PDB file of C-alpha atoms in Angstrom:
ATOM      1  CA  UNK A  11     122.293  82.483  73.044  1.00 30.00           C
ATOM      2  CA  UNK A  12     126.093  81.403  72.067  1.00 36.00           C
ATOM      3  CA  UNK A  13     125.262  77.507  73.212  1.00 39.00           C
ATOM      4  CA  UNK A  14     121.825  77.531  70.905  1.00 38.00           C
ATOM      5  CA  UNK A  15     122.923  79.475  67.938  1.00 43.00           C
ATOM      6  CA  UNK A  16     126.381  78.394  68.038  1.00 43.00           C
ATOM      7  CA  UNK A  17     128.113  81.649  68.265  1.00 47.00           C
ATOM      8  CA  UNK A  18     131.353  82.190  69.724  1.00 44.00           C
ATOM      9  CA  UNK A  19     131.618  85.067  71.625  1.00 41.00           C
ATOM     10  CA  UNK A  20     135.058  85.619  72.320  1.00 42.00           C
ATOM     11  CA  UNK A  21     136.605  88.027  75.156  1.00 40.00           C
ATOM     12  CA  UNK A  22     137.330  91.624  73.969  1.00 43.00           C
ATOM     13  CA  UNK A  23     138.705  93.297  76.967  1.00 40.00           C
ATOM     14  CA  UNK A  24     142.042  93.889  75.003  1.00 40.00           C
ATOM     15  CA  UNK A  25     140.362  95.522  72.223  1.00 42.00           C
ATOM     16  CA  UNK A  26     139.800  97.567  75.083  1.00 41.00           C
ATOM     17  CA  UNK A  27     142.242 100.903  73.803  1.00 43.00           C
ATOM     18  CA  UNK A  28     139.840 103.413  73.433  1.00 41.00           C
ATOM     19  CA  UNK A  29     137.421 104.193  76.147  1.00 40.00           C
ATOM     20  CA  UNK A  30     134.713 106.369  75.023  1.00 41.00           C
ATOM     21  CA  UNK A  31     131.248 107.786  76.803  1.00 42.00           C
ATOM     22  CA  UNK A  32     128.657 107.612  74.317  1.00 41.00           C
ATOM     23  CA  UNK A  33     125.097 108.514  75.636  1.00 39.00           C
ATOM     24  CA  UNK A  34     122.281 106.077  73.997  1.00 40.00           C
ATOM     25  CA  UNK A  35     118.856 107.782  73.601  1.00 40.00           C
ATOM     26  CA  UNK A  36     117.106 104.718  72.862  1.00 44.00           C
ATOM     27  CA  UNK A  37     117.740 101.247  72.191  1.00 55.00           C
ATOM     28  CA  UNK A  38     119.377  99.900  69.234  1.00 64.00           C
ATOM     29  CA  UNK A  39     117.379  97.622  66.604  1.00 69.00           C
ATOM     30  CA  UNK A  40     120.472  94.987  67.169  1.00 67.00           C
ATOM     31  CA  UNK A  41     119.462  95.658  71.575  1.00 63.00           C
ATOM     32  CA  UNK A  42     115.301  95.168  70.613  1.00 68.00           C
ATOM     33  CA  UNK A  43     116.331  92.298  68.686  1.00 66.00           C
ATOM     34  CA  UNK A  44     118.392  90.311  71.213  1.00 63.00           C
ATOM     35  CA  UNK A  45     115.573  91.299  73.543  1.00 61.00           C
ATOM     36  CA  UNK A  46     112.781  89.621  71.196  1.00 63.00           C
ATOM     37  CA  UNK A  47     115.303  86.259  71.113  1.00 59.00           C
ATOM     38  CA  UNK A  48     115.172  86.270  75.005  1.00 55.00           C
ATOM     39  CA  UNK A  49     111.456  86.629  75.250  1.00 58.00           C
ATOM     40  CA  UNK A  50     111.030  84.175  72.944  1.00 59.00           C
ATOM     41  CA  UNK A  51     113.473  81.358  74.385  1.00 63.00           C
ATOM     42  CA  UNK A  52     112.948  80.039  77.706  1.00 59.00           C
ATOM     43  CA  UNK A  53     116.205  78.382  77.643  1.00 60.00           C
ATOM     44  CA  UNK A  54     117.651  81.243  77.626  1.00 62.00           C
ATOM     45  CA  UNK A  55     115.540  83.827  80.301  1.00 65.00           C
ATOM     46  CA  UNK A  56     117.095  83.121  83.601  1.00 73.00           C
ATOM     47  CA  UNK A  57     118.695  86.132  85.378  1.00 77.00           C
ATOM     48  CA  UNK A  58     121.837  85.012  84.765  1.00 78.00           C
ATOM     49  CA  UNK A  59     122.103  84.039  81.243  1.00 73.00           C
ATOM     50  CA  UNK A  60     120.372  87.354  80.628  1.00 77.00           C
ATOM     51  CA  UNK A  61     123.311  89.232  83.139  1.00 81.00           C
ATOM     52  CA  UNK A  62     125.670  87.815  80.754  1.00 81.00           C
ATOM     53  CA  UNK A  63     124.190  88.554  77.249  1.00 78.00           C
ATOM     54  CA  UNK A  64     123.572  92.317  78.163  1.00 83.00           C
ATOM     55  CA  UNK A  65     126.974  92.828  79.066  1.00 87.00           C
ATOM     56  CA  UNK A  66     128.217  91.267  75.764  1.00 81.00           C
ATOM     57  CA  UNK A  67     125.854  93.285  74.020  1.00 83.00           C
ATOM     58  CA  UNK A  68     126.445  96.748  76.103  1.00 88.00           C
ATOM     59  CA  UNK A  69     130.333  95.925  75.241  1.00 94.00           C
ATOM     60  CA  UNK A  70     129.489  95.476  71.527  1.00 94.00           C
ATOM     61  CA  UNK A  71     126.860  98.632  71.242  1.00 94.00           C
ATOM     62  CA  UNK A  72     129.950 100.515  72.770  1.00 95.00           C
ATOM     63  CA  UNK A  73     132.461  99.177  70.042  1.00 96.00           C
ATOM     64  CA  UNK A  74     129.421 100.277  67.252  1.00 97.00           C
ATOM     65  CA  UNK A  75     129.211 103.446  68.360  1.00 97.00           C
ATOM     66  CA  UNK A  76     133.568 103.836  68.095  1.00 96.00           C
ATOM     67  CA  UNK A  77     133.064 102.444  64.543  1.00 97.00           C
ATOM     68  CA  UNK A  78     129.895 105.226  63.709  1.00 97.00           C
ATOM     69  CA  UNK A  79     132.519 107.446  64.980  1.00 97.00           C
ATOM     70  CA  UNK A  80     135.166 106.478  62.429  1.00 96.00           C
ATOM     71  CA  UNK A  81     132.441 106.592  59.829  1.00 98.00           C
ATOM     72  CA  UNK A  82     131.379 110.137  60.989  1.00 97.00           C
ATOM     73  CA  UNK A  83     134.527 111.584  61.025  1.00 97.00           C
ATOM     74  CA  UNK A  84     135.389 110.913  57.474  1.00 97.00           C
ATOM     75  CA  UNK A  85     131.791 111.504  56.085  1.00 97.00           C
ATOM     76  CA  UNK A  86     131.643 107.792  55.218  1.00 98.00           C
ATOM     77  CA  UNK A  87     127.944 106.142  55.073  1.00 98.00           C
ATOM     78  CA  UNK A  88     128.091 102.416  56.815  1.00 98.00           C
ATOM     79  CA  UNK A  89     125.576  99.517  55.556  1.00 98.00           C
ATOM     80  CA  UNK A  90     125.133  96.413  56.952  1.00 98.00           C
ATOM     81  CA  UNK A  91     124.392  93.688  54.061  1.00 98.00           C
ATOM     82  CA  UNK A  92     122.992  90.601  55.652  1.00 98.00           C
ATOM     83  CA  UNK A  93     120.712  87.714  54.040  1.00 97.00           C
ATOM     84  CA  UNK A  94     121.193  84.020  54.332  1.00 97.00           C
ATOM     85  CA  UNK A  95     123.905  81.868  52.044  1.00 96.00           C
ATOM     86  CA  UNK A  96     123.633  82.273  48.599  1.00 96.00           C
ATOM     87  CA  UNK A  97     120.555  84.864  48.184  1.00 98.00           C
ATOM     88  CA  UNK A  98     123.256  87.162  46.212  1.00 98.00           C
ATOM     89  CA  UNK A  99     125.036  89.957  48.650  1.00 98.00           C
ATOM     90  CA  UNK A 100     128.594  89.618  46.409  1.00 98.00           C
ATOM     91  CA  UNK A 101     127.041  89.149  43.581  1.00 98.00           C
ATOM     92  CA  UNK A 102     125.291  92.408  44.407  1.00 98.00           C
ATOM     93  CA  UNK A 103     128.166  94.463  45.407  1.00 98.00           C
ATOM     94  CA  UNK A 104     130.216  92.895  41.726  1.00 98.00           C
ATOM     95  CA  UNK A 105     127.615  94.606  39.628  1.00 98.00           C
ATOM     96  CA  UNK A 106     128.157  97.965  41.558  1.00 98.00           C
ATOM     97  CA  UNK A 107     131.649  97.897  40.428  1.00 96.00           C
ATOM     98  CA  UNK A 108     130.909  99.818  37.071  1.00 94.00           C
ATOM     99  CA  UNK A 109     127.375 101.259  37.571  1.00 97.00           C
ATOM    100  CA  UNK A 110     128.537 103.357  40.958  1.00 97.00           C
ATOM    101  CA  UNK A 111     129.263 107.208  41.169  1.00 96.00           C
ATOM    102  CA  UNK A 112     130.712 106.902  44.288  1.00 98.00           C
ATOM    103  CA  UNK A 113     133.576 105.257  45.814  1.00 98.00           C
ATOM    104  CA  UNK A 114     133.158 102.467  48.257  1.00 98.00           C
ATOM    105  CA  UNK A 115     135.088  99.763  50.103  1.00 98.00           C
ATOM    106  CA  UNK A 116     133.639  96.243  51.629  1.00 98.00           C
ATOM    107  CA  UNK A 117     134.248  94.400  55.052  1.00 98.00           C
ATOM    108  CA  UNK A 118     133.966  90.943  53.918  1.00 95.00           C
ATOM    109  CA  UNK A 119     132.628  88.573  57.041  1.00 95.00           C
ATOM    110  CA  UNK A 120     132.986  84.856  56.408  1.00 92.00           C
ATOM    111  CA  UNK A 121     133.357  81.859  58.294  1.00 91.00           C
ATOM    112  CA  UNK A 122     136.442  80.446  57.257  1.00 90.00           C
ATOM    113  CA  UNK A 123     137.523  81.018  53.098  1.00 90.00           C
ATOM    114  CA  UNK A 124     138.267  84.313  51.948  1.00 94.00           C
ATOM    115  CA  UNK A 125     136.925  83.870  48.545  1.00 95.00           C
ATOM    116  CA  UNK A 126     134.003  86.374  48.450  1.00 95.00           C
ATOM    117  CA  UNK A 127     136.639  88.811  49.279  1.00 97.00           C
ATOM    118  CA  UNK A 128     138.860  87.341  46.354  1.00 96.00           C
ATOM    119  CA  UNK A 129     135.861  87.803  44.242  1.00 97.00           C
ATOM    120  CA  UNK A 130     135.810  91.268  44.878  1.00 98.00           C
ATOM    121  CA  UNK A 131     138.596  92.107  44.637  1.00 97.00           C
ATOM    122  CA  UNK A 132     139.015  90.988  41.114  1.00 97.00           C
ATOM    123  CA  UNK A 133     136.447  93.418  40.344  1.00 97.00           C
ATOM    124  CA  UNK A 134     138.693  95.909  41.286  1.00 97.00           C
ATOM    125  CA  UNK A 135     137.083  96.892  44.822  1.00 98.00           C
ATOM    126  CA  UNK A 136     138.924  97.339  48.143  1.00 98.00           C
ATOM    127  CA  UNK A 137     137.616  94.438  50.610  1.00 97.00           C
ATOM    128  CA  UNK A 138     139.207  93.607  53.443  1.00 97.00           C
ATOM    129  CA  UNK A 139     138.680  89.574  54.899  1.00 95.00           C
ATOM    130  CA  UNK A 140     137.495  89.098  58.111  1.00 95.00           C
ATOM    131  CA  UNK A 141     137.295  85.328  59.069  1.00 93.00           C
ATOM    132  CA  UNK A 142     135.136  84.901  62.145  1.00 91.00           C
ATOM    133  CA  UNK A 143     135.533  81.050  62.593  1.00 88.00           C
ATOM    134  CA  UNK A 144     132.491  79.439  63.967  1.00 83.00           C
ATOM    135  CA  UNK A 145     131.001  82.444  64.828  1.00 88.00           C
ATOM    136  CA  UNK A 146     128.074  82.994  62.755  1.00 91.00           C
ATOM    137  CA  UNK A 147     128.060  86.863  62.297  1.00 94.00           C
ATOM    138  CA  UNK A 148     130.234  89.839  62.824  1.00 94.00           C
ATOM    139  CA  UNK A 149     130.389  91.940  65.907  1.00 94.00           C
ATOM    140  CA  UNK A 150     131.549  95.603  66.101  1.00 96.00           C
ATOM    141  CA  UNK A 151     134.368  94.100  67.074  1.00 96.00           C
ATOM    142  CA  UNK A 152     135.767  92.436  63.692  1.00 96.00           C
ATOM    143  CA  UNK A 153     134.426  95.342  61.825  1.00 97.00           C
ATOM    144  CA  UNK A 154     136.368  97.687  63.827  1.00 97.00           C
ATOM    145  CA  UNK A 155     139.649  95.521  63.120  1.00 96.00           C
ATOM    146  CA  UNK A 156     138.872  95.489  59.474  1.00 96.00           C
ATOM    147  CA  UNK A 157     138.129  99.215  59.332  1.00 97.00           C
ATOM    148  CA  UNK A 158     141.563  99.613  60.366  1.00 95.00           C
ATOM    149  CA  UNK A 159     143.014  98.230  56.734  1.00 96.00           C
ATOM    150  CA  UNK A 160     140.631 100.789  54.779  1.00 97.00           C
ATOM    151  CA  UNK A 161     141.539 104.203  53.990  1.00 97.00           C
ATOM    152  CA  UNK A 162     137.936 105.927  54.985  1.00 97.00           C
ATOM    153  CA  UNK A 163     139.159 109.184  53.959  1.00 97.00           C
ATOM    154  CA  UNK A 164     139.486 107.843  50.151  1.00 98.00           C
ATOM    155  CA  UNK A 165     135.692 106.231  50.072  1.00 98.00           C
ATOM    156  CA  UNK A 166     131.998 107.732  50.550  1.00 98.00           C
ATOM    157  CA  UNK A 167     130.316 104.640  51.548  1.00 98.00           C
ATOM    158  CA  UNK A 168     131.455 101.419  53.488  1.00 98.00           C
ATOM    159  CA  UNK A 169     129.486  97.837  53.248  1.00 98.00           C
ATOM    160  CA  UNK A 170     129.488  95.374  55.632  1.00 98.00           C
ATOM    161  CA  UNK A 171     128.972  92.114  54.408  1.00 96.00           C
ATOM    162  CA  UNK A 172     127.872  90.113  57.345  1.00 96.00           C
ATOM    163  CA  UNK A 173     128.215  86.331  57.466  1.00 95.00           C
ATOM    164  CA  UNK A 174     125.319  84.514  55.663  1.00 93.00           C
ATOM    165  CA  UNK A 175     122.714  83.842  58.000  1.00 94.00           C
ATOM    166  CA  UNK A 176     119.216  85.295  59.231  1.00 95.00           C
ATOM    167  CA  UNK A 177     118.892  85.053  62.847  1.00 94.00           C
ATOM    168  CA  UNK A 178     122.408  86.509  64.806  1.00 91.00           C
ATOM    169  CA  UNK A 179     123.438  89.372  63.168  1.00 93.00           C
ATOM    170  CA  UNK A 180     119.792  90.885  63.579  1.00 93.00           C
ATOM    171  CA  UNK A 181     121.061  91.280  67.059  1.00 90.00           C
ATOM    172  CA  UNK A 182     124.551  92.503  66.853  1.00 94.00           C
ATOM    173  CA  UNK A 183     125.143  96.356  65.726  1.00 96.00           C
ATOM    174  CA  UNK A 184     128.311  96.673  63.724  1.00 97.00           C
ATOM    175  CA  UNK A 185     128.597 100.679  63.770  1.00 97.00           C
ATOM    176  CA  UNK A 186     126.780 101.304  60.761  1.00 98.00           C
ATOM    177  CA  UNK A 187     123.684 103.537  59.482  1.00 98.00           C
ATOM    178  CA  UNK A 188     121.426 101.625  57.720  1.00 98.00           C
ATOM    179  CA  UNK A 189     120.399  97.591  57.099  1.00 98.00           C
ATOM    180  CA  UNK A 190     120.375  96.072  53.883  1.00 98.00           C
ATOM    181  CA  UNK A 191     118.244  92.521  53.946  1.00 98.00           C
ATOM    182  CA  UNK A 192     118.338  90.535  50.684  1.00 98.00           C
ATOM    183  CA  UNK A 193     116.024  87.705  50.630  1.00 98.00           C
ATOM    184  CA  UNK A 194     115.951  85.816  47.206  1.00 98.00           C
ATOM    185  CA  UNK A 195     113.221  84.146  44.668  1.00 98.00           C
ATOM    186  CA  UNK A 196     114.699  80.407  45.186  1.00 98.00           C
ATOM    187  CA  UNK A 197     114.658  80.798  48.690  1.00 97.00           C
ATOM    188  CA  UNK A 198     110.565  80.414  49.177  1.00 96.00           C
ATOM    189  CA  UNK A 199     107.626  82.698  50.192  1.00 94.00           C
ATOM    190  CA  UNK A 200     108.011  81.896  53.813  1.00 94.00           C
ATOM    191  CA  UNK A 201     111.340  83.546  54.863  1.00 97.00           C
ATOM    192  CA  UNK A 202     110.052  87.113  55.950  1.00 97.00           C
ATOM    193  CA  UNK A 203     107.538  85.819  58.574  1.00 97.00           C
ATOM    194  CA  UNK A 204     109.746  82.986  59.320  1.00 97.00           C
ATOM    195  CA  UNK A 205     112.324  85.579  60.413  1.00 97.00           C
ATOM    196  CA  UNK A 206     110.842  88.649  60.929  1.00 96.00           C
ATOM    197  CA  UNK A 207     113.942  90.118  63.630  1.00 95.00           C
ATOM    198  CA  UNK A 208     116.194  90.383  60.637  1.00 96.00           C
ATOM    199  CA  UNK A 209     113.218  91.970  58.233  1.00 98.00           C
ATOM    200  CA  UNK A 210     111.831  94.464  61.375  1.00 96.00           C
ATOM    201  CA  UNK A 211     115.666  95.742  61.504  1.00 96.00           C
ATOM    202  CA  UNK A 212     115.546  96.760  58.079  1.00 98.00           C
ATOM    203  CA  UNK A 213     115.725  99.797  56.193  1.00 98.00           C
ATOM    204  CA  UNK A 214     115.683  98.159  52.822  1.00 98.00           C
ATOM    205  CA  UNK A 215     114.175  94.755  51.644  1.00 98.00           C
ATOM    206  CA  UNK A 216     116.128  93.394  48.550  1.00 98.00           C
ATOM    207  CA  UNK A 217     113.901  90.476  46.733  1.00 98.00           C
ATOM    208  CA  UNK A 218     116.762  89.398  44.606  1.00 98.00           C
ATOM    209  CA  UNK A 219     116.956  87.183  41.522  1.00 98.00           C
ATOM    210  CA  UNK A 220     114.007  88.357  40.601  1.00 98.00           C
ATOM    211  CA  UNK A 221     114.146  86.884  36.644  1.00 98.00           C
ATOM    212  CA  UNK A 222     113.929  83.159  37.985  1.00 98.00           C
ATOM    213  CA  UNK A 223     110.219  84.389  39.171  1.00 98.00           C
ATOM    214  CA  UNK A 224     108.637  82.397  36.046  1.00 97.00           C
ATOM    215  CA  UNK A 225     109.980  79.265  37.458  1.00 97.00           C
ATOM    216  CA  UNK A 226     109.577  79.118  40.820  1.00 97.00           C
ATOM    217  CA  UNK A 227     105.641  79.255  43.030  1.00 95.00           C
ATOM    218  CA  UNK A 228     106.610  82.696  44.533  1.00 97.00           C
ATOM    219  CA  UNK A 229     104.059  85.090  44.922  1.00 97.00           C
ATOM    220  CA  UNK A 230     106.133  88.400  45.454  1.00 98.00           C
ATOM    221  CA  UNK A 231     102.888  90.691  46.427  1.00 97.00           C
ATOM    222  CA  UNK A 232     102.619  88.571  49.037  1.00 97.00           C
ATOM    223  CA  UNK A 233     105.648  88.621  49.885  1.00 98.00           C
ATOM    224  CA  UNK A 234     105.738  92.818  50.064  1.00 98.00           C
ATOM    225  CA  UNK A 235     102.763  92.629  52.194  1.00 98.00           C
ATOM    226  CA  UNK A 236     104.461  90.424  54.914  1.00 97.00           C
ATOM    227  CA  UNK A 237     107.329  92.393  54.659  1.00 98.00           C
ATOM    228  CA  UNK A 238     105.289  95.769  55.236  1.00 98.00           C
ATOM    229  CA  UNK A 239     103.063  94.011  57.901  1.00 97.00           C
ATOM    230  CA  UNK A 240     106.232  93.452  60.318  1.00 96.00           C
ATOM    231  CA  UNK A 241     107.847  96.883  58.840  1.00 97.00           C
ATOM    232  CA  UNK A 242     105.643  99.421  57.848  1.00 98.00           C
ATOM    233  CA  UNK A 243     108.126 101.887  57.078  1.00 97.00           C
ATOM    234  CA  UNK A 244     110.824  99.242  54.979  1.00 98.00           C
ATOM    235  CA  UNK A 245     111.800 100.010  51.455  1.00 98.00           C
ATOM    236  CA  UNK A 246     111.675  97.406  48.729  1.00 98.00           C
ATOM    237  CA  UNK A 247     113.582  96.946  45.162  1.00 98.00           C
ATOM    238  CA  UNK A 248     113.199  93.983  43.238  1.00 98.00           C
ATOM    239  CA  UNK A 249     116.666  92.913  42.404  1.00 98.00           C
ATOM    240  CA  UNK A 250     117.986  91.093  38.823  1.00 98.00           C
ATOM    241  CA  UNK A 251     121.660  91.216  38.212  1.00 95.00           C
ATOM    242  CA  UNK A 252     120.552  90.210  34.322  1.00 96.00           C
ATOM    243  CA  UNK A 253     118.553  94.061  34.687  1.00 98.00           C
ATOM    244  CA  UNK A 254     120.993  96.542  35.102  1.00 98.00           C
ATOM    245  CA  UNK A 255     118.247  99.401  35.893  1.00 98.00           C
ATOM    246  CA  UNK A 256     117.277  97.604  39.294  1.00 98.00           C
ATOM    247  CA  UNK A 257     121.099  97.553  40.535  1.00 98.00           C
ATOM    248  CA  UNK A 258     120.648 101.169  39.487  1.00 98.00           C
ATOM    249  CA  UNK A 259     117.211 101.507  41.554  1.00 98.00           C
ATOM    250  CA  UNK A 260     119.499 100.784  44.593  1.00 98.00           C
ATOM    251  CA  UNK A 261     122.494 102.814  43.781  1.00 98.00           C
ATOM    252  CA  UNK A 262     120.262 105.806  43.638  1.00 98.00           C
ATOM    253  CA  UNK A 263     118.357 104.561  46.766  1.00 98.00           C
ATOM    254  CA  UNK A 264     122.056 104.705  48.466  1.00 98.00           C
ATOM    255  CA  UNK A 265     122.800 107.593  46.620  1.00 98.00           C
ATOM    256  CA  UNK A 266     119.420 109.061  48.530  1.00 98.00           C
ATOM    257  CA  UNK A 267     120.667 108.085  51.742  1.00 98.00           C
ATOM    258  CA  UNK A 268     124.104 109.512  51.196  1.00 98.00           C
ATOM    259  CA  UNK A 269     122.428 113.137  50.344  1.00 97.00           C
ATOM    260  CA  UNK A 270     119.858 113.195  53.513  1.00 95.00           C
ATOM    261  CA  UNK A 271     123.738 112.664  55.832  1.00 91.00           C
ATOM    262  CA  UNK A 272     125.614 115.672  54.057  1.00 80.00           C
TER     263      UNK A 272
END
């Protein structure tokens, strides 16, 4: 998986501090979808290769469930953000900055620059820069380290915003409670079957930049329906930052989530 996506997966035995027993009842969406990318890719299904990826993944599930923990502990609701470049997760999380009744913080994942962070940041919000290299998400590990420069006790909900891209982080749990998949107009009809691991993981489907719709071939009832197809159970907002009522539409949809975990 690392040599054909071009992750790095780097060795974590010295985040290796805490050792905790957590007992899994069923596999994670991140575990089914590393398990649909093996079934998928005979490069990559010989006992061996496979031998390796689970114990990278066991390692990471185990770090997720440390950073649940932290959530847990301090009544703090986690949500992964992930979409490819550009479809609008910062811009997003900006426009919460004055519409929000609750108080949140952001782990920023990005390759190299810190600038989404900086963006935020100017907006006043508390986002902490992880830089993953060439890896092309986050693990639980990174998002651990970052949680480490955020006061949980002083927020209600934590975003994650994973590294722009649609295939890895599908398969990598972070430690927190519900995805958050934007997919936007400019980027084509064809990107929910084209990827449907990231769009089955989902809890809710942003379509985002929804006012360009008059000037692009996008058919966004079609679009639902594929999304519903792979995902039966998968909310969907249409998303304008011009329309400050759908950036509401999702604060209350958090807001939702936040009430069903008191």
């Amino acid at each position: 998986m690392c040599k054909d996506c071009g992750c790095s997966i780097t060795d974590h035995h010295h985040h290796h501090d805490h050792e905790h027993n957590h007992s899994h009842s069923h596999e994670s969406h991140s575990h089914q979808a590393a398990h649909e990318t093996l079934h998928h890719n005979p490069q990559l299904n010989d006992a061996k290769t496979i031998s390796v990826i689970k114990k990278i993944l066991d390692k990471n599930d185990h770090e997720a469930e440390h950073n649940r923990a932290h959530f847990e502990k301090n009544g703090v609701l986690g949500i992964n953000l992930m979409s490819s470049p550009g479809s609008g997760k910062t811009t997003l999380l900006e426009s919460f900055a004055n519409l929000v009744d609750f108080k949140f913080a952001v782990v920023e994942g990005d390759l190299e620059t810190s600038r989404d962070a900086d963006r935020l940041s100017a907006k006043g919000i508390k986002a902490v820069q992880i830089q993953t290299g060439s890896a092309c998400h986050l693990d639980a590990f990174m998002v651990h380290k970052g949680l480490h420069d955020i006061s949980l006790e002083d927020i209600d909900v934590c975003f994650v915003e994973n590294v722009g891209n649609l295939v890895c982080p599908a398969s990598y749990d972070v430690g927190t409670h519900l995805n958050i998949v934007l997919v936007s107009v400019p980027e084509g009809e064809d990107k929910i079957e084209k990827y449907p691991v990231m769009f089955r993981c989902a809890d809710l489907i942003l379509i985002t930049k929804t006012d360009l719709l008059p000037y692009f071939d996008y058919d966004i009832q079609k679009e639902k329906e594929a999304a519903r197809k792979l995902n039966p159970s998968v909310d969907i907002i249409e998303v304008s930052t011009k329309d400050e009522k759908s950036i509401k539409k999702v604060i209350d949809w958090v807001n939702f989530k936040r009430s069903m975990r008191s």
